[in-house]
Tab-separated table of C-alpha atoms and ligand atoms in Angstrom:
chain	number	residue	atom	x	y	z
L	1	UNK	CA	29.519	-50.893	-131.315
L	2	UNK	CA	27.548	-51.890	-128.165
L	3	UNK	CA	27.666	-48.419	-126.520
L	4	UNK	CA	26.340	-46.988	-130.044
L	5	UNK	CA	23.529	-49.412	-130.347
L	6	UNK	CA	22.606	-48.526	-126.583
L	7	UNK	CA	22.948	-45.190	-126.860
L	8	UNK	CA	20.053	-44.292	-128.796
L	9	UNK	CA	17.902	-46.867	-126.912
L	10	UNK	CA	18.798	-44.905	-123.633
L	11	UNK	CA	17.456	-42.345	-125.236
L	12	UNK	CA	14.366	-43.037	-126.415
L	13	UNK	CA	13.374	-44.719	-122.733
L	14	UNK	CA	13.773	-41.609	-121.286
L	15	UNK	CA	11.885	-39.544	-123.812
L	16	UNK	CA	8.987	-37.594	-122.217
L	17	UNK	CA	6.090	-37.086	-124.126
L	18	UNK	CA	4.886	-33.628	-124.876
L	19	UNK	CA	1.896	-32.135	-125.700
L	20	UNK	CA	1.082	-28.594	-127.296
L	21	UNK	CA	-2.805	-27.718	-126.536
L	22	UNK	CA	-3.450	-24.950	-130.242
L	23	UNK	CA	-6.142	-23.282	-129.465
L	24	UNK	CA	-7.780	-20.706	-132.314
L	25	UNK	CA	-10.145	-18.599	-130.109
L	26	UNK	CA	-13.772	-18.685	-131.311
L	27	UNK	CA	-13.117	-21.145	-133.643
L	28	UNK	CA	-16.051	-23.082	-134.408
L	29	UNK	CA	-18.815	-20.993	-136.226
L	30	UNK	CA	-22.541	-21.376	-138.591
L	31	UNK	CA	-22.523	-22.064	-141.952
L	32	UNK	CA	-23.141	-19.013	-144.284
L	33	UNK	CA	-24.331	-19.946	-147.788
L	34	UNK	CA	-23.639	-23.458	-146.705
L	35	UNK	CA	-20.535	-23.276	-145.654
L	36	UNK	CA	-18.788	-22.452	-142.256
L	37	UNK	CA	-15.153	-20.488	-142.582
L	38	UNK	CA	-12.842	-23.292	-141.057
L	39	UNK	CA	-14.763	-25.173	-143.835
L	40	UNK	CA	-14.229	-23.030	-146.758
L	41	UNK	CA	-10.501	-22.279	-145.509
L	42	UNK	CA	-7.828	-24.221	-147.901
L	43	UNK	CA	-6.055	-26.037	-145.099
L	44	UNK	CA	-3.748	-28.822	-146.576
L	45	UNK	CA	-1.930	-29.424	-143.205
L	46	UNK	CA	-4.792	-28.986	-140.844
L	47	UNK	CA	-6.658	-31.057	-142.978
L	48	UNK	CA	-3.687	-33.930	-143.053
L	49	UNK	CA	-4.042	-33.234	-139.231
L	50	UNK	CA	-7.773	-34.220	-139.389
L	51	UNK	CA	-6.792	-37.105	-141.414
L	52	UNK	CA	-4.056	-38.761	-139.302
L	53	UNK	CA	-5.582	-37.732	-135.950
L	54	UNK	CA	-8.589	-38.665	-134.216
L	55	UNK	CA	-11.342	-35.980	-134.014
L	56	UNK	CA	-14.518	-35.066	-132.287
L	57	UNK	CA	-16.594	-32.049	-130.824
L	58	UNK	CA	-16.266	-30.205	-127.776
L	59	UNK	CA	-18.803	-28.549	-125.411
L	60	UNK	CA	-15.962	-26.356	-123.300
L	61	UNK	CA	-18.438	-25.774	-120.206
L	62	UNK	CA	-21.428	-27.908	-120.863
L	63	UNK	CA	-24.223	-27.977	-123.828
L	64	UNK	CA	-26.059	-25.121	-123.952
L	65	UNK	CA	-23.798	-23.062	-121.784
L	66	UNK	CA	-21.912	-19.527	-123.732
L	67	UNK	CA	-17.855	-19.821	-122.529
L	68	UNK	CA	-16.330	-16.465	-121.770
L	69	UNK	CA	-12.516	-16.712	-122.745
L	70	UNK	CA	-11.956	-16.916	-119.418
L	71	UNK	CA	-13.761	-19.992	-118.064
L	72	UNK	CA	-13.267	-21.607	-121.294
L	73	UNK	CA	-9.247	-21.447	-121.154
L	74	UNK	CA	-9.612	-22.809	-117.519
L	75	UNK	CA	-11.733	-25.386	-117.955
L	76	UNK	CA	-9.500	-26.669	-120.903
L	77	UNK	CA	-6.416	-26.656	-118.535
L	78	UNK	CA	-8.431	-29.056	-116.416
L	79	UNK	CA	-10.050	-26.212	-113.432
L	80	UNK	CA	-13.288	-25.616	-113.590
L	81	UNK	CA	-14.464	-22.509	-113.595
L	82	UNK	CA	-17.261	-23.122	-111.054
L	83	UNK	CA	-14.826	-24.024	-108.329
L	84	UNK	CA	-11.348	-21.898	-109.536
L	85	UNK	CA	-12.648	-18.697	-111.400
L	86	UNK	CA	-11.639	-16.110	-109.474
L	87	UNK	CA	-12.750	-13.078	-111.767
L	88	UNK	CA	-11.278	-11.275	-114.707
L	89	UNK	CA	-9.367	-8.476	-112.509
L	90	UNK	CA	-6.621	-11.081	-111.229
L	91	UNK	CA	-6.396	-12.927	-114.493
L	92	UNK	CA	-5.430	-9.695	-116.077
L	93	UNK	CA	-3.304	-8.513	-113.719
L	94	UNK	CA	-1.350	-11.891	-113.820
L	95	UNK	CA	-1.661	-11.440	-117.805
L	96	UNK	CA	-0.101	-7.880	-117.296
L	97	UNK	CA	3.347	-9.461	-115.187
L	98	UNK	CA	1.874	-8.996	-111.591
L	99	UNK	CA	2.942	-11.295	-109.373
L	100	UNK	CA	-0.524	-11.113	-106.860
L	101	UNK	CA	-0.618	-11.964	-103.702
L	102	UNK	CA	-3.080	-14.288	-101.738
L	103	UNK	CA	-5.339	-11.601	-100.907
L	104	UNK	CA	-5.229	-9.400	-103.121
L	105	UNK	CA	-8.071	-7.469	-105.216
L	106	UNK	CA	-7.835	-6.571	-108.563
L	107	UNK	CA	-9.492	-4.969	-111.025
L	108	UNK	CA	-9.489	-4.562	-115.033
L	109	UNK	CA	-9.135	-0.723	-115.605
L	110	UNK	CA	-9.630	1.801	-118.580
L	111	UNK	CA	-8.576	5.356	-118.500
L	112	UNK	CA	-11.256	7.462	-119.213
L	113	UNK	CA	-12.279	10.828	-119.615
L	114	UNK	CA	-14.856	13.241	-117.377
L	115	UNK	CA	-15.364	16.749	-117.284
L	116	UNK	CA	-15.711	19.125	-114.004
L	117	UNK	CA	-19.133	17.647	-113.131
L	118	UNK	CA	-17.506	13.971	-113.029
L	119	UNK	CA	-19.739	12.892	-116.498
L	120	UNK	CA	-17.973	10.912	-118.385
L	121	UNK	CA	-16.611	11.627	-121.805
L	122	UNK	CA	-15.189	8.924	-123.015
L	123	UNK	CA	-14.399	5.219	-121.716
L	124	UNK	CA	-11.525	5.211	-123.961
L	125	UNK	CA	-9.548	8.783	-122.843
L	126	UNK	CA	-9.799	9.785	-126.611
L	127	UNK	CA	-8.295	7.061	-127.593
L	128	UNK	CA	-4.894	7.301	-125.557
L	129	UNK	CA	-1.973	5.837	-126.809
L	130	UNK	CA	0.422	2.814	-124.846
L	131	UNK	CA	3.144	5.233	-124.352
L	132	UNK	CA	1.167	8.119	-122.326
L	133	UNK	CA	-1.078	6.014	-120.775
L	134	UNK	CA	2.028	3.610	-119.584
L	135	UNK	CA	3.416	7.410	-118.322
L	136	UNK	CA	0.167	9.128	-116.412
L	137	UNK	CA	0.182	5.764	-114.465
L	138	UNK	CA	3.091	6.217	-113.111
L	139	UNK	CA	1.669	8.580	-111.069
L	140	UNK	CA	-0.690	6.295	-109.509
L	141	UNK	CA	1.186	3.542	-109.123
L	142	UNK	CA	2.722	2.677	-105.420
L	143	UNK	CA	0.297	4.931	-103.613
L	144	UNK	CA	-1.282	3.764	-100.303
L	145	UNK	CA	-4.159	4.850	-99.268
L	146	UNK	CA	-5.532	3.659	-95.848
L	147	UNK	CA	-2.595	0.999	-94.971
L	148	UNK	CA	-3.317	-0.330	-98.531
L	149	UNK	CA	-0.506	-0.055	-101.597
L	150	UNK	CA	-2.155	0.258	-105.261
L	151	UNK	CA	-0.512	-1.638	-107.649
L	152	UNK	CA	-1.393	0.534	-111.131
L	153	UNK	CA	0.144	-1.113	-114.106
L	154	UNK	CA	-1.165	0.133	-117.934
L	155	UNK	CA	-1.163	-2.227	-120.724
L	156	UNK	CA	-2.890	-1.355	-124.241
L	157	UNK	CA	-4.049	1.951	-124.849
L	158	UNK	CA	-6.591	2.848	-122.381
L	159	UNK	CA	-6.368	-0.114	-120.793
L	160	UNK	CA	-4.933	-0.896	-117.411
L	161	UNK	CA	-4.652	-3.670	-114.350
L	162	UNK	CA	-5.317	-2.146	-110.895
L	163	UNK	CA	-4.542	-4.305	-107.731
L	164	UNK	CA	-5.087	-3.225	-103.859
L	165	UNK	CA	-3.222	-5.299	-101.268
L	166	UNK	CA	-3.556	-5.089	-97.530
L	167	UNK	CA	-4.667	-7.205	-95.185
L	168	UNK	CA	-8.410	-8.018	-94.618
L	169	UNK	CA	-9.498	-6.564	-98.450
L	170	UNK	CA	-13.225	-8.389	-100.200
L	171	UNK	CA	-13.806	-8.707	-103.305
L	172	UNK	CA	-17.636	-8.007	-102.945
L	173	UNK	CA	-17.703	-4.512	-104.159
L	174	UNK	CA	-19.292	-3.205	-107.148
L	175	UNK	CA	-17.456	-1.146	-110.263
L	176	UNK	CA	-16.749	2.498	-110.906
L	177	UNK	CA	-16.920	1.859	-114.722
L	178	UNK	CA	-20.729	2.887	-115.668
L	179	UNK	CA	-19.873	0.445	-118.468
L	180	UNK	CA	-21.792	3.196	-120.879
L	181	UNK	CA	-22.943	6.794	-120.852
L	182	UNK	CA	-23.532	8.255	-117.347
L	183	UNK	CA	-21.563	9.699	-114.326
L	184	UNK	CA	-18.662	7.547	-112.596
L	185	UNK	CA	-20.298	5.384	-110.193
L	186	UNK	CA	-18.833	5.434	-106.588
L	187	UNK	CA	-17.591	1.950	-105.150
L	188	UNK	CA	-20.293	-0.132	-103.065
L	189	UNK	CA	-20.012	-2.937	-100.441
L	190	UNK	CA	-22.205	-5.630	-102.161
L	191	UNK	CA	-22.482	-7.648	-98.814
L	192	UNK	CA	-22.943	-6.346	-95.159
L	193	UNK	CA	-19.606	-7.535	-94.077
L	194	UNK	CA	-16.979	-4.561	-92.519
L	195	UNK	CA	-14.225	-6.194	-95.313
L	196	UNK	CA	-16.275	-5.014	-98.197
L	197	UNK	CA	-17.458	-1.744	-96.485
L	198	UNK	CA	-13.781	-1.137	-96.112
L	199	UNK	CA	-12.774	-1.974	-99.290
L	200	UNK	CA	-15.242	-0.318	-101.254
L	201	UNK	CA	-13.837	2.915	-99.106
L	202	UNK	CA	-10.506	2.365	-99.831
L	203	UNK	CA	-10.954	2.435	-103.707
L	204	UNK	CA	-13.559	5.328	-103.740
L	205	UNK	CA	-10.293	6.972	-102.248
L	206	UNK	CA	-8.197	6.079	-104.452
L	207	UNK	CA	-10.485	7.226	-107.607
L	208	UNK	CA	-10.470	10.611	-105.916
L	209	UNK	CA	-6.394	10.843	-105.176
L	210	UNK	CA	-5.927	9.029	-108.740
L	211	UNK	CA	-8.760	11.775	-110.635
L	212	UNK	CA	-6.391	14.628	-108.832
L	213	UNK	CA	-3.052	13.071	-109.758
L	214	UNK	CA	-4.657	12.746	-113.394
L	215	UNK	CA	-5.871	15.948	-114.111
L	216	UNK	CA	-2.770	17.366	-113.141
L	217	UNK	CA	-0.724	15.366	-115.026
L	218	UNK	CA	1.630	17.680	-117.246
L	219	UNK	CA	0.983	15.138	-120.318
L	220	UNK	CA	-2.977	15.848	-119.343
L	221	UNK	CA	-2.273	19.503	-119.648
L	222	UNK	CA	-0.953	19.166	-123.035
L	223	UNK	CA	-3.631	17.265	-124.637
L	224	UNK	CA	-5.939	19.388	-123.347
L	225	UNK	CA	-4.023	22.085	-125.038
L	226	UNK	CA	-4.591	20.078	-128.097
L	227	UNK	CA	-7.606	19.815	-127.448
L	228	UNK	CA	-7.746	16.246	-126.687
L	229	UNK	CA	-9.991	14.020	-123.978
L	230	UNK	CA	-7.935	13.645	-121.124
L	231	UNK	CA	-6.725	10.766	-119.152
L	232	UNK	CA	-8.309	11.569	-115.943
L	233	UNK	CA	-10.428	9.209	-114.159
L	234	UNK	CA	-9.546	5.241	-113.408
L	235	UNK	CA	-12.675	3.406	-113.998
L	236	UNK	CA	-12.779	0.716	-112.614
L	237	UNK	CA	-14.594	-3.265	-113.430
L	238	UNK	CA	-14.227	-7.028	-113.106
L	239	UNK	CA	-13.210	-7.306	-109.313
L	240	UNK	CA	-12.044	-10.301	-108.013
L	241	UNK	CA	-9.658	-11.607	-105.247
L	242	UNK	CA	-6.669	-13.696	-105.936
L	243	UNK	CA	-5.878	-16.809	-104.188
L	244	UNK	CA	-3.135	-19.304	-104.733
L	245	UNK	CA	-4.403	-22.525	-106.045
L	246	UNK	CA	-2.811	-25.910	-106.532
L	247	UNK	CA	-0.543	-25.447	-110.391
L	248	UNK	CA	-0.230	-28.244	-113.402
L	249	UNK	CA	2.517	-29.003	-111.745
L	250	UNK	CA	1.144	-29.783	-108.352
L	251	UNK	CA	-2.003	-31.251	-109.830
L	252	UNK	CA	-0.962	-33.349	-112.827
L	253	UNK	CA	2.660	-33.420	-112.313
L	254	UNK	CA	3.568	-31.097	-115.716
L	255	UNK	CA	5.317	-28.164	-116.189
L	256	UNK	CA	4.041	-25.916	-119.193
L	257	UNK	CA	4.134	-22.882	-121.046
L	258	UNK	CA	2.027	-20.338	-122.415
L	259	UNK	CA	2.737	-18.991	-125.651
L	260	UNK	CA	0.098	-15.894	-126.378
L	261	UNK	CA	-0.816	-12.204	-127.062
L	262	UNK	CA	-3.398	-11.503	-125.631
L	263	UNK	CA	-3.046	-10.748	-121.610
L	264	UNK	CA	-5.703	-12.919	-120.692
L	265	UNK	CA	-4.493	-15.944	-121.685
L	266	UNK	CA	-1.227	-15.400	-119.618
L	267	UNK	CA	-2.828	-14.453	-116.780
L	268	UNK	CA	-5.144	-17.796	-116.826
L	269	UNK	CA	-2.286	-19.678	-117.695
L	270	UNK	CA	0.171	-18.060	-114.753
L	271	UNK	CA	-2.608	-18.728	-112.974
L	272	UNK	CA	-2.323	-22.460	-112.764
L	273	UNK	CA	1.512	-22.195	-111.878
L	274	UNK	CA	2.332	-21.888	-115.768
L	275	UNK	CA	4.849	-19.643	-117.253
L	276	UNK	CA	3.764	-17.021	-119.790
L	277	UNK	CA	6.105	-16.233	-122.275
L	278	UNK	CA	6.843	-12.568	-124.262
L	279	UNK	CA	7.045	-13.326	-127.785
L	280	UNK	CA	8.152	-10.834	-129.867
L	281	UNK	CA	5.384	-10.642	-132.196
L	282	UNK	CA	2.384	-12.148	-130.809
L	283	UNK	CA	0.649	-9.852	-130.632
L	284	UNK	CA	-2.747	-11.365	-129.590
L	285	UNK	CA	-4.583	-9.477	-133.021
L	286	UNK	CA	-4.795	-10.017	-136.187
L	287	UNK	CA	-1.230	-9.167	-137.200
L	288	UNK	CA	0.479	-11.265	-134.973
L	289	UNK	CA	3.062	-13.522	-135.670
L	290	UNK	CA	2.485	-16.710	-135.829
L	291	UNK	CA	5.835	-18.263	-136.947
L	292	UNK	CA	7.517	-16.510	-134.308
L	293	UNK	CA	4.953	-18.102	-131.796
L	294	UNK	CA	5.508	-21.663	-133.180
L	295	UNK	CA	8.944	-21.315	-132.997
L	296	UNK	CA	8.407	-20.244	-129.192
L	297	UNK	CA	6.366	-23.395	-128.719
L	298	UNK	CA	9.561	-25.076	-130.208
L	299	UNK	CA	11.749	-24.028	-128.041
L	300	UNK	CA	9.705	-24.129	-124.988
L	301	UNK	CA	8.771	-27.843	-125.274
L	302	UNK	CA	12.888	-28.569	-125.157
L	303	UNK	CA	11.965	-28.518	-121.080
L	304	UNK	CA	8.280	-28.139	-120.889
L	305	UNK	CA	5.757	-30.993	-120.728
L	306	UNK	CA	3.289	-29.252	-122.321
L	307	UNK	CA	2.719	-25.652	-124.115
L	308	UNK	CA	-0.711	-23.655	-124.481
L	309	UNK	CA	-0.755	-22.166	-127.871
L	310	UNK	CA	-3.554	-19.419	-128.269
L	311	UNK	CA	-4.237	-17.670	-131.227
L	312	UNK	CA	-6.621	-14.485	-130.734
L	313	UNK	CA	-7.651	-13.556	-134.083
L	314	UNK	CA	-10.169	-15.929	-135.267
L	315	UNK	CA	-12.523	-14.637	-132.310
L	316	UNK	CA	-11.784	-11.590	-133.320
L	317	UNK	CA	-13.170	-11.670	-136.813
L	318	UNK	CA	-15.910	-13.490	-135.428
L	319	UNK	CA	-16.764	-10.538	-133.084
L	320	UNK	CA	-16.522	-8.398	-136.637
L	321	UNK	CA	-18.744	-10.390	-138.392
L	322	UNK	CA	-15.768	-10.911	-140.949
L	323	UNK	CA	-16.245	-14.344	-142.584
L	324	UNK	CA	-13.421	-13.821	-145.312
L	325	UNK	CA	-11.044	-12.440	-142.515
L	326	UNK	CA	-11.729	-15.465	-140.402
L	327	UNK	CA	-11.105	-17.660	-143.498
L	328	UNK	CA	-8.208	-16.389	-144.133
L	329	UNK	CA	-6.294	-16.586	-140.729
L	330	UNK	CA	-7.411	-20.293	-140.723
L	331	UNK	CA	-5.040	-20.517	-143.675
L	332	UNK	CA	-2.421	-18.425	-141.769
L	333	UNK	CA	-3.067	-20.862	-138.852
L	334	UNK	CA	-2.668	-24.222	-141.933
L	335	UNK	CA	1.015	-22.765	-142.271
L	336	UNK	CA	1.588	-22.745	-137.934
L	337	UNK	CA	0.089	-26.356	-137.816
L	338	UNK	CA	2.160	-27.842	-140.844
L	339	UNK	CA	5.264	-26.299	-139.202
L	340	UNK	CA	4.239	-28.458	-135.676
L	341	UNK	CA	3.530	-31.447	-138.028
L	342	UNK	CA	6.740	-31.356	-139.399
L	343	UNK	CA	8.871	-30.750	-136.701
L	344	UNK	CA	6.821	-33.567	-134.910
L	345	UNK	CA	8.084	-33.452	-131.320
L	346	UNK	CA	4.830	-33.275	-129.540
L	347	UNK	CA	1.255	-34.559	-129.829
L	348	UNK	CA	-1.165	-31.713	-131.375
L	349	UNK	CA	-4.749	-31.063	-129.684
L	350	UNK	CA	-5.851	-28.476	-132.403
L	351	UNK	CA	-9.345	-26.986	-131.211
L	352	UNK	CA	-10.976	-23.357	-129.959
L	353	UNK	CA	-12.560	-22.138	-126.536
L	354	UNK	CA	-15.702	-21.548	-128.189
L	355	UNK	CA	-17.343	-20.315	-131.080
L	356	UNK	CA	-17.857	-17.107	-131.940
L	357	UNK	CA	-20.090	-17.422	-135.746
L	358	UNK	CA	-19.732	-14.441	-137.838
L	359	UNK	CA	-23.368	-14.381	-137.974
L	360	UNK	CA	-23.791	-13.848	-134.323
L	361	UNK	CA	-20.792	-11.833	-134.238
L	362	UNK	CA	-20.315	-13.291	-130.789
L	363	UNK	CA	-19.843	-15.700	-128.871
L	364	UNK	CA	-22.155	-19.067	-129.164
L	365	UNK	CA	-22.028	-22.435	-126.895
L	366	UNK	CA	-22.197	-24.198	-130.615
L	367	UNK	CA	-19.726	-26.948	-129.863
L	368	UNK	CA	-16.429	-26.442	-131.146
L	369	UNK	CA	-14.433	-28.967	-133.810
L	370	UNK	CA	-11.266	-30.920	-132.021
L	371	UNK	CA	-8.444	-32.847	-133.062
L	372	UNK	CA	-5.702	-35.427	-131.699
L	373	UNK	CA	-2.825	-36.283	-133.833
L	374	UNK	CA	0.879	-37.698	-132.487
L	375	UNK	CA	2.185	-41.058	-133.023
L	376	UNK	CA	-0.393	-43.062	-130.770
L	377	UNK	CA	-3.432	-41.903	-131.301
L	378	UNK	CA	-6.317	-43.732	-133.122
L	379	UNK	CA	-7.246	-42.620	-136.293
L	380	UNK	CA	-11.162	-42.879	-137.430
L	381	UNK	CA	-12.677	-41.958	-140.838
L	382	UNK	CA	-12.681	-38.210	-140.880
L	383	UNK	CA	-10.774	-36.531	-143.549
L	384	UNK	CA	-11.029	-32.708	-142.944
L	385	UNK	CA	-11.179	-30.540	-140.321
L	386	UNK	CA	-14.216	-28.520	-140.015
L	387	UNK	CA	-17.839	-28.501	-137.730
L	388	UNK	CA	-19.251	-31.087	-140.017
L	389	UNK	CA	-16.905	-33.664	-140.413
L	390	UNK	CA	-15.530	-33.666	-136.414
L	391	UNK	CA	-19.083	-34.588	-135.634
L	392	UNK	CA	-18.959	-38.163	-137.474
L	393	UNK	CA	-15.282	-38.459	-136.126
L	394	UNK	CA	-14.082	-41.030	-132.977
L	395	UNK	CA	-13.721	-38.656	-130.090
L	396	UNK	CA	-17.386	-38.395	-130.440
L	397	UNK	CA	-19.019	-35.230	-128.464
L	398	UNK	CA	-16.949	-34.599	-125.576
L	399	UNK	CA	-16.546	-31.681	-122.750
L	400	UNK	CA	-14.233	-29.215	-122.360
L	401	UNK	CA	-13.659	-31.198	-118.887
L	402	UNK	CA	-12.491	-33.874	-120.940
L	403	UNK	CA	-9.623	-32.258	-123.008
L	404	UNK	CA	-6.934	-32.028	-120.062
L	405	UNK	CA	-7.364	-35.685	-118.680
L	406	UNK	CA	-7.410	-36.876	-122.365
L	407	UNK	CA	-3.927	-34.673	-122.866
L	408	UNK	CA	-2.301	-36.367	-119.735
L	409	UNK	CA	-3.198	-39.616	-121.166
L	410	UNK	CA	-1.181	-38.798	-123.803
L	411	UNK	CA	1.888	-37.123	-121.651
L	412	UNK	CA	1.659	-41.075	-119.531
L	413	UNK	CA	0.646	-38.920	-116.870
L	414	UNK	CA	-2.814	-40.568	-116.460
L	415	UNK	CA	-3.162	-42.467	-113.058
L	416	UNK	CA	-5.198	-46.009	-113.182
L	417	UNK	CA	-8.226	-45.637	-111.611
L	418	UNK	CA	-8.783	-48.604	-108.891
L	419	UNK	CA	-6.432	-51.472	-109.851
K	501	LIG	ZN1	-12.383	-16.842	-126.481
């Protein structure tokens, strides 16, 4: 009888509190004909959330200030972006599997297309598919060129991670990707320093071995034969140079997880010593699946402290200017919450990076709706979830600096400040 009562008591002592940080990407938006999307959405559970939780709004980098996806997902994981961002090329790399190296530089890539006279075609190679862009880089990946190896990995259609390590590399070198109409630019230093001269070298080699190596490519040959753009030039954007940087772990004391689609979000995630999982499913657009995700979130939290849950698709109808699309994965995203809810095994931070309004169909630094709910959270008077009602709610207006120390609060991972 004793051992029974204790058992359970043992138990609940060493409990760890977890925490799953859901964020809808571009959330928050403007009110058309009165009414914003998250506040025409039928959300029973998200509005229950709303109800039970304590709510507020969120400025991710500041008032006034536009998040990328980027900064915003770092500063929410408690690293600003003003002292930790180091560019979109090593996020995406990390988001495509690489494991980078201190050191190295890395670049977001797209195949594209140029004929004899180097003017480009198309920034998209015609539209290439996964499967024969994933093969023509095979041909480019591993190469040195000048002492350096090029790491070439494709992702999503045309689209493709490019790092260069080798010792002394900079990051202060300027893109091949014209980033419109136009000729392929050639690779400049962007600084005086003999690092960035180097480096900006190095890769205009590599363009030229990687445009040979291309063109010749038998799969090349055949869509030109079918009279498709070819895959033949890397262009090249977003440099940046990786460095390691103190992790969750190392910082806060948490271990977490990622749990996305989209490659960003892993990378930023890996980034600060996360783990990014592969769900089957998620597949960071509008068709992903979002059970499949919250039952990875689940599982993950069985050892995890904590787990990032991203959802891409709200930003993405945002981007369209697609209010009823938006509206609707809200409701997809009711069903994903009220799953969480009832399994109940971690606190819920339900919010977005930014907003992206339909009406803009961008992004906005309109502060973004955010809600607490787990078992000790205050409550306050708001009832439902949406830009309106978070503004009267007990959070008040906070930063996106705010959301990570307010999460490890809630993991007991807060440390008293003075005594
Ligand atoms: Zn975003």
């Amino acid at each position: 009888m004793f051992i029974f009562l204790l058992l359970p008591l043992a138990e609940m002592v060493h409990r760890m509190e977890k925490a799953i940080l859901f964020i809808c990407d571009g959330l928050g938006d403007l009110p058309v004909k009165g009414r914003t999307p998250l506040e025409a959405a039928r959300k029973k559970n998200i509005d229950r959330l709303a109800k039970e939780g304590i709510n507020g709004m969120m400025s991710t980098l500041g008032e006034g200030i536009i998040p990328g996806s980027d900064t915003g997902h770092l500063q929410l994981l408690g690293y600003s972006p003003r002292e930790f961002y180091p560019g979109r090329g090593p996020l995406e790399a990390l988001g495509a599997g690489i494991d980078l190296e201190h050191g190295d530089v890395a670049f977001r890539c797209n195949f594209g297309s140029v004929d004899a006279k180097g003017k480009l075609l198309d920034r998209r190679a015609g539209r290439i598919s996964t499967a024969e862009a994933a093969e023509i880089g095979k041909a480019l990946d591993g190469m040195m060129v000048d002492g350096v190896l090029v790491i070439f990995r494709p992702t999503v259609e045309h689209r493709a991670s490019v790092v260069f390590r080798g010792r002394g590399l900079c990051a202060a070198i300027s893109d091949t990707d014209p980033h419109g109409e136009g000729e392929v630019l050639a690779c400049k230093p962007k600084d005086g320093s003999p690092e960035a001269r180097r480096t900006a070298e190095i890769v205009n080699k590599f363009m030229k071995i990687a445009h040979e190596k291309m063109s010749a490519h038998h799969l090349n040959l055949k869509r030109m034969k079918e009279r498709k753009l070819p895959a033949n030039v890397a262009l090249l954007r977003g440099t940046g140079m990786f460095h390691k940087i103190p992790g969750l772990n190392e910082r806060f004391g948490i271990a977490g997880t990622c749990i996305a689609g989209g490659a960003l979000y892993k990378g930023v995630c890996r980034y600060v010593g996360m783990d990014a999982q592969n769900v089957k499913g998620a597949t960071g657009t509008k068709d992903t699946d979002l059970d499949a995700k919250v039952n990875a979130a689940i599982a993950a939290l069985k050892t995890k402290d904590f787990v990032l849950l991203h959802v891409k698709a709200t930003d993405n109808f945002g981007h369209d200017g697609d209010f009823e699309g938006k509206r609707k994965m809200i409701e997809k995203i009711d069903a994903a919450v009220g799953k969480l809810m009832k399994w109940g095994g971690a606190y819920i931070v339900l919010t977005g990076d930014h907003s992206t309004p339909v009406l803009l169909k961008g992004h906005s630094a309109d502060p973004v709706p955010i809600c607490i709910w787990g078992k000790n959270v205050r409550t306050d008077d708001v009832k439902k979830f949406g830009e309106r009602a978070c503004a009267h709610g007990g959070l008040g207006h906070i930063l996106g600096s705010d959301v990570m120390p307010v999460i490890l609060g809630l993991l007991l991972k807060a440390k008293m400040y003075g005594s």
